[in-house]
mmCIF file of C-alpha atoms in Angstrom:
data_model
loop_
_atom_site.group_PDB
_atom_site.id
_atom_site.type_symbol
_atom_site.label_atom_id
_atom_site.label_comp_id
_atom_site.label_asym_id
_atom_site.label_seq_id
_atom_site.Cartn_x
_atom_site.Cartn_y
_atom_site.Cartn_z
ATOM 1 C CA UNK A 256 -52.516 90.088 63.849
ATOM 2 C CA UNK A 257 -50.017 92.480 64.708
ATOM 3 C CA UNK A 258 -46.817 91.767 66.777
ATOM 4 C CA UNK A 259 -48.445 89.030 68.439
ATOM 5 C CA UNK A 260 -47.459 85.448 69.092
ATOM 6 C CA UNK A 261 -50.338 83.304 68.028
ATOM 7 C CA UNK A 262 -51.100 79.736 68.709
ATOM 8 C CA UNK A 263 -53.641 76.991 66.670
ATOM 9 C CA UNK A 264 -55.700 79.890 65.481
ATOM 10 C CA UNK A 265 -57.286 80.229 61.821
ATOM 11 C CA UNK A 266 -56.476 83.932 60.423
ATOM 12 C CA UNK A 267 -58.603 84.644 57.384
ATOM 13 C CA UNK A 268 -60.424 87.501 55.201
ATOM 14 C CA UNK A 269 -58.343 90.279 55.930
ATOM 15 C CA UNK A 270 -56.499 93.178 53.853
ATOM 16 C CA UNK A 271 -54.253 95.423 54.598
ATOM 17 C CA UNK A 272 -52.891 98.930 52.748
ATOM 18 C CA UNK A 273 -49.159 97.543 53.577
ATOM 19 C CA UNK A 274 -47.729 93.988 54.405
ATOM 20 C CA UNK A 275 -48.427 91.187 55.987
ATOM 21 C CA UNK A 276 -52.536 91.339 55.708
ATOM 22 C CA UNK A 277 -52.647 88.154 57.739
ATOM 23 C CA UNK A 278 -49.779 88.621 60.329
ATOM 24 C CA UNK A 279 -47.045 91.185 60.535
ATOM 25 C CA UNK A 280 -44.245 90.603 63.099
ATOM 26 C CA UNK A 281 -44.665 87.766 66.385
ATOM 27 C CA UNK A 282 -44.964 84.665 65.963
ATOM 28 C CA UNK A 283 -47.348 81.724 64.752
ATOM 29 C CA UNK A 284 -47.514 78.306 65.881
ATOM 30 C CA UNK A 285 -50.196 75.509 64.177
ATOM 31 C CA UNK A 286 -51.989 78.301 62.936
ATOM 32 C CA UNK A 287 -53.670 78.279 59.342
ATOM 33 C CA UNK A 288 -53.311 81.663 57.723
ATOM 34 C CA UNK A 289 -55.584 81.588 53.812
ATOM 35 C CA UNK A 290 -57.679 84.317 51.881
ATOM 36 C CA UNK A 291 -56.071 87.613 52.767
ATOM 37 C CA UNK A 292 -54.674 90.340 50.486
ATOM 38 C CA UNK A 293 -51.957 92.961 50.823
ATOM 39 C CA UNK A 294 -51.659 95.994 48.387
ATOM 40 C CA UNK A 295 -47.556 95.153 48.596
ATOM 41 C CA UNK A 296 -46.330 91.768 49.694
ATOM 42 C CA UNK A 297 -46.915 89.585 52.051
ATOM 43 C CA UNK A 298 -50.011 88.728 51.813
ATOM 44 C CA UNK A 299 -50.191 85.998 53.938
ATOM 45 C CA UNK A 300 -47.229 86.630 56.490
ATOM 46 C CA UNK A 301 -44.709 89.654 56.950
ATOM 47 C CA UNK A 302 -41.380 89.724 58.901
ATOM 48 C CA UNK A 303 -43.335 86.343 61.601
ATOM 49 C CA UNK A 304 -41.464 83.094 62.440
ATOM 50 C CA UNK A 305 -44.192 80.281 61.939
ATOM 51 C CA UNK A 306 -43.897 76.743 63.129
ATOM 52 C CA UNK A 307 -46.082 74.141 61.640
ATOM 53 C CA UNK A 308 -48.452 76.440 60.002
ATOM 54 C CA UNK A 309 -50.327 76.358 56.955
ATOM 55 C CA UNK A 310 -50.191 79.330 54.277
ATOM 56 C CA UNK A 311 -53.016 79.377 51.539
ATOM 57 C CA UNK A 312 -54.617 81.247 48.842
ATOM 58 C CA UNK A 313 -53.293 84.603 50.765
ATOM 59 C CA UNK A 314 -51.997 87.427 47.759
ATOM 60 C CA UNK A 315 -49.492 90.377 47.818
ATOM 61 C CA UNK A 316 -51.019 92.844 44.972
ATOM 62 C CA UNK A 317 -47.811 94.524 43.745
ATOM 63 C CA UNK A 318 -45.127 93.124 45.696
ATOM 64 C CA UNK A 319 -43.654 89.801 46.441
ATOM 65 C CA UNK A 320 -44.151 86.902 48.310
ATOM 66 C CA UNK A 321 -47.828 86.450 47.710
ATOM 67 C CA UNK A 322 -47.654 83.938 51.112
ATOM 68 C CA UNK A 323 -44.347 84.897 53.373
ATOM 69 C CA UNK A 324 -42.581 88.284 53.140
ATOM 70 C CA UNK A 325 -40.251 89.330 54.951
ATOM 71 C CA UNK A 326 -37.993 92.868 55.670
ATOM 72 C CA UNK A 327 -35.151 93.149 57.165
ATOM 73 C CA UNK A 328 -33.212 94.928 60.897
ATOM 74 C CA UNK A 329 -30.170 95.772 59.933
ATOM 75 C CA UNK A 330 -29.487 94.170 57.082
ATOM 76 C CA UNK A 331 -30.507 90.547 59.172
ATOM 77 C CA UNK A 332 -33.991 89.325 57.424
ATOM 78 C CA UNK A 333 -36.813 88.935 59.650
ATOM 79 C CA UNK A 334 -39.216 86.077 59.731
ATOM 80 C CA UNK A 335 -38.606 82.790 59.428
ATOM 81 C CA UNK A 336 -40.609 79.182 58.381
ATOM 82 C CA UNK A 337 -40.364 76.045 60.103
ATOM 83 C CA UNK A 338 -42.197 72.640 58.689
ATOM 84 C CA UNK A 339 -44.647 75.242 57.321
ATOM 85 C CA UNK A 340 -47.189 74.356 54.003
ATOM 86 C CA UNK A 341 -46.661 77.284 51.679
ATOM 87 C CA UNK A 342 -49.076 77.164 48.343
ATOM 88 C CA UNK A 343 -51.414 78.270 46.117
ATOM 89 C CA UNK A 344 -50.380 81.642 47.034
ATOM 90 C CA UNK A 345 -50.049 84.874 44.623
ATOM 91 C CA UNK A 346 -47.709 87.655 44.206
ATOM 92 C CA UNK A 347 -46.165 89.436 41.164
ATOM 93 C CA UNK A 348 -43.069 87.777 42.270
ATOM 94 C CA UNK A 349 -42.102 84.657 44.325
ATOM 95 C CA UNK A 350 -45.898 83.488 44.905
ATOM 96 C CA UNK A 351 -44.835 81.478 48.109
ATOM 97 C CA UNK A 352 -41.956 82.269 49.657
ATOM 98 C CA UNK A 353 -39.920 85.558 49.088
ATOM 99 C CA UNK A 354 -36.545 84.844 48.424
ATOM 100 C CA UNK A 355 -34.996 86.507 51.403
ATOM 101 C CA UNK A 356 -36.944 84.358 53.986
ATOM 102 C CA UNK A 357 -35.123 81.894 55.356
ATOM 103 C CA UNK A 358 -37.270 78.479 55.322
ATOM 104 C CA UNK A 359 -36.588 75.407 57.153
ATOM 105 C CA UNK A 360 -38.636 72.104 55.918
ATOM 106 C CA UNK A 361 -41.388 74.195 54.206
ATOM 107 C CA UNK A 362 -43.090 72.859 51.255
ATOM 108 C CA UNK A 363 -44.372 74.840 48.481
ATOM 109 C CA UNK A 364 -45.796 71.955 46.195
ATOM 110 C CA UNK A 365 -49.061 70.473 46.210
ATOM 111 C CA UNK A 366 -49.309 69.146 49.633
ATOM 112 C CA UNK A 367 -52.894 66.973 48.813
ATOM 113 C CA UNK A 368 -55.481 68.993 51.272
ATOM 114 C CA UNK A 369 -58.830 67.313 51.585
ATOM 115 C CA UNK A 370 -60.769 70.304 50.308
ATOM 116 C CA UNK A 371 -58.907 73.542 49.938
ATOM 117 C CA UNK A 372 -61.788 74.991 48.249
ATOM 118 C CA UNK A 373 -63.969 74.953 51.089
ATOM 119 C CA UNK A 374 -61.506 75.753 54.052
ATOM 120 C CA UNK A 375 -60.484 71.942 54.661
ATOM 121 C CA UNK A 376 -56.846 71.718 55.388
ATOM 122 C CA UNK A 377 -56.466 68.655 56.515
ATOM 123 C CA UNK A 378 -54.048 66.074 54.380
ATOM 124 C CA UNK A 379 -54.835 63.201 52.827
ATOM 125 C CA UNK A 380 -53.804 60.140 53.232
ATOM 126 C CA UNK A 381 -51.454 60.170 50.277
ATOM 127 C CA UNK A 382 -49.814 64.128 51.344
ATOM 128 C CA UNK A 383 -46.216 64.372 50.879
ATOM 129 C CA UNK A 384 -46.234 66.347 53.680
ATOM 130 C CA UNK A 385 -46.889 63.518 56.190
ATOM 131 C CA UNK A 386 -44.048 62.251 58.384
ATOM 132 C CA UNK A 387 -41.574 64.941 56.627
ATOM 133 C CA UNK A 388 -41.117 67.653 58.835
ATOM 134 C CA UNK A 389 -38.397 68.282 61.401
ATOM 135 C CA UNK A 390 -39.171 67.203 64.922
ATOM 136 C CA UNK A 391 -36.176 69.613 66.102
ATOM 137 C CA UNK A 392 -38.394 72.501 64.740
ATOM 138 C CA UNK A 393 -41.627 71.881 66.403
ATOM 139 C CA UNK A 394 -43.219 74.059 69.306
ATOM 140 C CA UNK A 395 -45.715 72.366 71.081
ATOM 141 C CA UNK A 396 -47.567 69.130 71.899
ATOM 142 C CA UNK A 397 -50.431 69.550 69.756
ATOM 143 C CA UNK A 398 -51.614 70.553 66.519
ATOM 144 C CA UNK A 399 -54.429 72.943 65.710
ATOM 145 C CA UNK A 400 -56.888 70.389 66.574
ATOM 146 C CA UNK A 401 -55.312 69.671 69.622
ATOM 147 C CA UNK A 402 -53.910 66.076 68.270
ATOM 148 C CA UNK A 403 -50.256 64.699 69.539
ATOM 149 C CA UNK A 404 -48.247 66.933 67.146
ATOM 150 C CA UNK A 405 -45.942 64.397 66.489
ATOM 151 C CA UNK A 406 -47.185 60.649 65.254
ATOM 152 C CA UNK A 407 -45.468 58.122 63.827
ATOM 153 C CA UNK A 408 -42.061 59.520 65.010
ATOM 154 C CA UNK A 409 -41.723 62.257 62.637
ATOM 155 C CA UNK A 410 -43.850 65.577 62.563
ATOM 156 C CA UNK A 411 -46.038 66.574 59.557
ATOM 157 C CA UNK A 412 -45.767 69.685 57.969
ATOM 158 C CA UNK A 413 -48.501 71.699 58.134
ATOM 159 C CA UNK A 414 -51.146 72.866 60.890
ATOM 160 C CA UNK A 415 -52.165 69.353 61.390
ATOM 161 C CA UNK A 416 -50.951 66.543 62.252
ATOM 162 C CA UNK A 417 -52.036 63.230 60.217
ATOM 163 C CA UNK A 418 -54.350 60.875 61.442
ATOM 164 C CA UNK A 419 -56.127 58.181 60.390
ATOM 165 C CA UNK A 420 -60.083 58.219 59.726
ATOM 166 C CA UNK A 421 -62.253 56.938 62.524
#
Protein backbone atom coordinates (compact mmCIF):
# COMPACT_ATOMS: atom_id res chain seq x y z
CA UNK A 1 0.00 0.00 0.00
CA UNK A 2 1.42 3.06 -1.14
CA UNK A 3 0.27 6.62 -0.11
CA UNK A 4 -3.04 5.40 0.56
CA UNK A 5 -5.39 5.78 3.49
CA UNK A 6 -6.61 2.35 4.36
CA UNK A 7 -9.44 1.24 6.50
CA UNK A 8 -10.18 -2.49 8.42
CA UNK A 9 -8.11 -4.18 5.80
CA UNK A 10 -5.54 -7.18 6.47
CA UNK A 11 -2.07 -6.33 4.58
CA UNK A 12 0.10 -9.42 4.45
CA UNK A 13 2.96 -11.38 2.40
CA UNK A 14 4.60 -8.65 0.83
CA UNK A 15 8.38 -7.41 0.32
CA UNK A 16 9.74 -4.65 -0.77
CA UNK A 17 13.58 -3.59 -2.07
CA UNK A 18 13.12 -0.30 0.29
CA UNK A 19 10.77 0.54 3.31
CA UNK A 20 7.73 0.07 4.47
CA UNK A 21 6.94 -3.55 2.67
CA UNK A 22 3.48 -3.39 4.18
CA UNK A 23 2.55 0.38 3.92
CA UNK A 24 4.63 3.38 3.04
CA UNK A 25 3.08 6.85 3.58
CA UNK A 26 -1.22 7.41 4.13
CA UNK A 27 -2.80 6.28 6.60
CA UNK A 28 -4.25 3.04 8.38
CA UNK A 29 -7.17 2.68 10.46
CA UNK A 30 -8.24 -1.02 12.21
CA UNK A 31 -6.12 -2.53 9.81
CA UNK A 32 -3.84 -5.66 10.69
CA UNK A 33 -0.51 -5.37 8.95
CA UNK A 34 1.82 -9.16 9.75
CA UNK A 35 4.34 -11.27 7.57
CA UNK A 36 6.04 -8.76 5.32
CA UNK A 37 9.76 -8.04 4.84
CA UNK A 38 11.77 -4.98 3.85
CA UNK A 39 15.50 -5.20 2.71
CA UNK A 40 15.94 -1.77 5.08
CA UNK A 41 13.43 -0.94 7.76
CA UNK A 42 10.19 -0.82 8.15
CA UNK A 43 9.04 -3.77 7.56
CA UNK A 44 5.76 -3.52 8.65
CA UNK A 45 4.98 0.34 8.32
CA UNK A 46 7.08 3.38 6.87
CA UNK A 47 6.52 7.16 7.41
CA UNK A 48 1.95 6.01 7.97
CA UNK A 49 -0.11 7.30 10.94
CA UNK A 50 -2.12 4.12 12.15
CA UNK A 51 -5.03 4.16 14.50
CA UNK A 52 -6.01 1.02 16.23
CA UNK A 53 -4.04 -1.27 14.13
CA UNK A 54 -2.26 -4.32 14.73
CA UNK A 55 1.57 -4.81 13.68
CA UNK A 56 2.93 -8.50 13.63
CA UNK A 57 5.66 -10.73 12.67
CA UNK A 58 6.53 -7.97 9.79
CA UNK A 59 10.83 -7.65 9.51
CA UNK A 60 13.19 -4.83 8.29
CA UNK A 61 16.41 -6.93 6.98
CA UNK A 62 19.19 -4.39 7.63
CA UNK A 63 17.59 -1.49 9.03
CA UNK A 64 15.46 -0.60 11.93
CA UNK A 65 12.19 -0.78 13.13
CA UNK A 66 11.40 -4.31 12.13
CA UNK A 67 7.37 -3.11 12.63
CA UNK A 68 7.10 0.98 12.33
CA UNK A 69 9.74 3.12 10.58
CA UNK A 70 9.60 6.19 9.98
CA UNK A 71 11.74 9.23 7.91
CA UNK A 72 11.52 12.43 8.27
CA UNK A 73 10.24 16.22 6.07
CA UNK A 74 12.28 18.56 7.19
CA UNK A 75 13.69 17.47 10.01
CA UNK A 76 9.69 16.78 11.44
CA UNK A 77 9.38 12.71 11.64
CA UNK A 78 6.70 11.25 9.70
CA UNK A 79 4.31 8.61 10.83
CA UNK A 80 2.76 8.28 13.79
CA UNK A 81 0.90 5.29 16.18
CA UNK A 82 -2.20 5.62 17.96
CA UNK A 83 -3.62 2.65 20.43
CA UNK A 84 -1.69 0.48 17.94
CA UNK A 85 -0.36 -3.44 19.00
CA UNK A 86 3.28 -3.44 17.99
CA UNK A 87 5.11 -7.10 18.52
CA UNK A 88 6.84 -9.90 17.62
CA UNK A 89 8.40 -7.85 15.04
CA UNK A 90 12.24 -8.00 13.76
CA UNK A 91 14.82 -5.58 12.81
CA UNK A 92 18.60 -5.29 13.47
CA UNK A 93 17.60 -2.48 15.63
CA UNK A 94 14.45 -1.37 17.56
CA UNK A 95 12.31 -4.61 16.54
CA UNK A 96 8.96 -2.63 17.14
CA UNK A 97 9.01 0.73 17.10
CA UNK A 98 11.93 2.92 15.69
CA UNK A 99 12.91 5.35 18.03
CA UNK A 100 12.03 8.43 16.09
CA UNK A 101 8.28 7.50 15.74
CA UNK A 102 6.27 9.17 17.85
CA UNK A 103 3.71 6.57 19.57
CA UNK A 104 0.68 7.34 21.44
CA UNK A 105 -0.87 4.29 23.66
CA UNK A 106 0.93 1.59 21.59
CA UNK A 107 1.94 -1.54 23.20
CA UNK A 108 4.88 -3.50 22.34
CA UNK A 109 4.55 -6.42 24.98
CA UNK A 110 2.79 -9.53 24.68
CA UNK A 111 -0.67 -8.43 24.07
CA UNK A 112 -2.28 -12.36 24.55
CA UNK A 113 -3.65 -12.99 20.73
CA UNK A 114 -5.77 -16.08 20.42
CA UNK A 115 -3.55 -17.69 17.81
CA UNK A 116 -0.86 -15.57 16.28
CA UNK A 117 0.52 -18.51 14.64
CA UNK A 118 -2.25 -19.06 12.44
CA UNK A 119 -3.38 -15.39 11.57
CA UNK A 120 -5.82 -15.06 14.72
CA UNK A 121 -5.54 -11.65 16.17
CA UNK A 122 -8.11 -11.46 18.21
CA UNK A 123 -7.36 -10.94 22.24
CA UNK A 124 -8.08 -12.97 24.83
CA UNK A 125 -9.92 -12.56 27.48
CA UNK A 126 -7.03 -11.92 29.82
CA UNK A 127 -5.07 -9.16 26.98
CA UNK A 128 -3.61 -6.24 28.59
CA UNK A 129 -4.59 -4.51 25.79
CA UNK A 130 -8.34 -4.52 26.58
CA UNK A 131 -10.01 -1.33 27.83
CA UNK A 132 -6.42 0.55 27.62
CA UNK A 133 -6.38 2.56 24.72
CA UNK A 134 -7.25 6.23 24.28
CA UNK A 135 -10.77 6.98 23.20
CA UNK A 136 -9.45 10.62 22.12
CA UNK A 137 -7.30 8.71 19.50
CA UNK A 138 -9.79 6.58 17.82
CA UNK A 139 -11.15 7.04 14.12
CA UNK A 140 -14.16 5.36 13.54
CA UNK A 141 -17.19 3.46 14.87
CA UNK A 142 -16.07 0.09 14.24
CA UNK A 143 -13.32 -2.22 14.39
CA UNK A 144 -12.04 -4.49 11.66
CA UNK A 145 -14.86 -6.75 12.17
CA UNK A 146 -17.19 -4.13 12.06
CA UNK A 147 -17.91 -4.34 16.08
CA UNK A 148 -18.72 -0.91 18.19
CA UNK A 149 -15.04 0.18 18.41
CA UNK A 150 -15.42 1.29 21.69
CA UNK A 151 -17.02 -1.16 24.61
CA UNK A 152 -16.97 -0.90 27.98
CA UNK A 153 -16.14 2.87 27.86
CA UNK A 154 -12.63 2.65 26.95
CA UNK A 155 -11.18 1.51 23.46
CA UNK A 156 -8.88 -1.55 23.07
CA UNK A 157 -5.76 -1.39 21.48
CA UNK A 158 -5.43 -3.22 18.63
CA UNK A 159 -7.54 -3.94 15.32
CA UNK A 160 -10.27 -5.35 17.38
CA UNK A 161 -12.26 -4.51 19.72
CA UNK A 162 -12.95 -7.11 22.73
CA UNK A 163 -15.89 -9.03 22.99
CA UNK A 164 -17.15 -11.63 24.77
CA UNK A 165 -17.67 -15.33 23.29
CA UNK A 166 -21.14 -16.16 22.08
Amino acid sequence: VQSSKVYGCIIAYNECGTNGAGANWGELQNCIVFSNRAANGGGGINNVVARNCTIYGNMGLTGHGGGVSTGDRGGVPVGTNFNCIVYGNTASTDANIYTGVPSFNSFTGNPRFVDAANGDFRLLGDSPCIDMGNNRDVSGETDIRGNARIQNGIVDIGAYEFTLPT
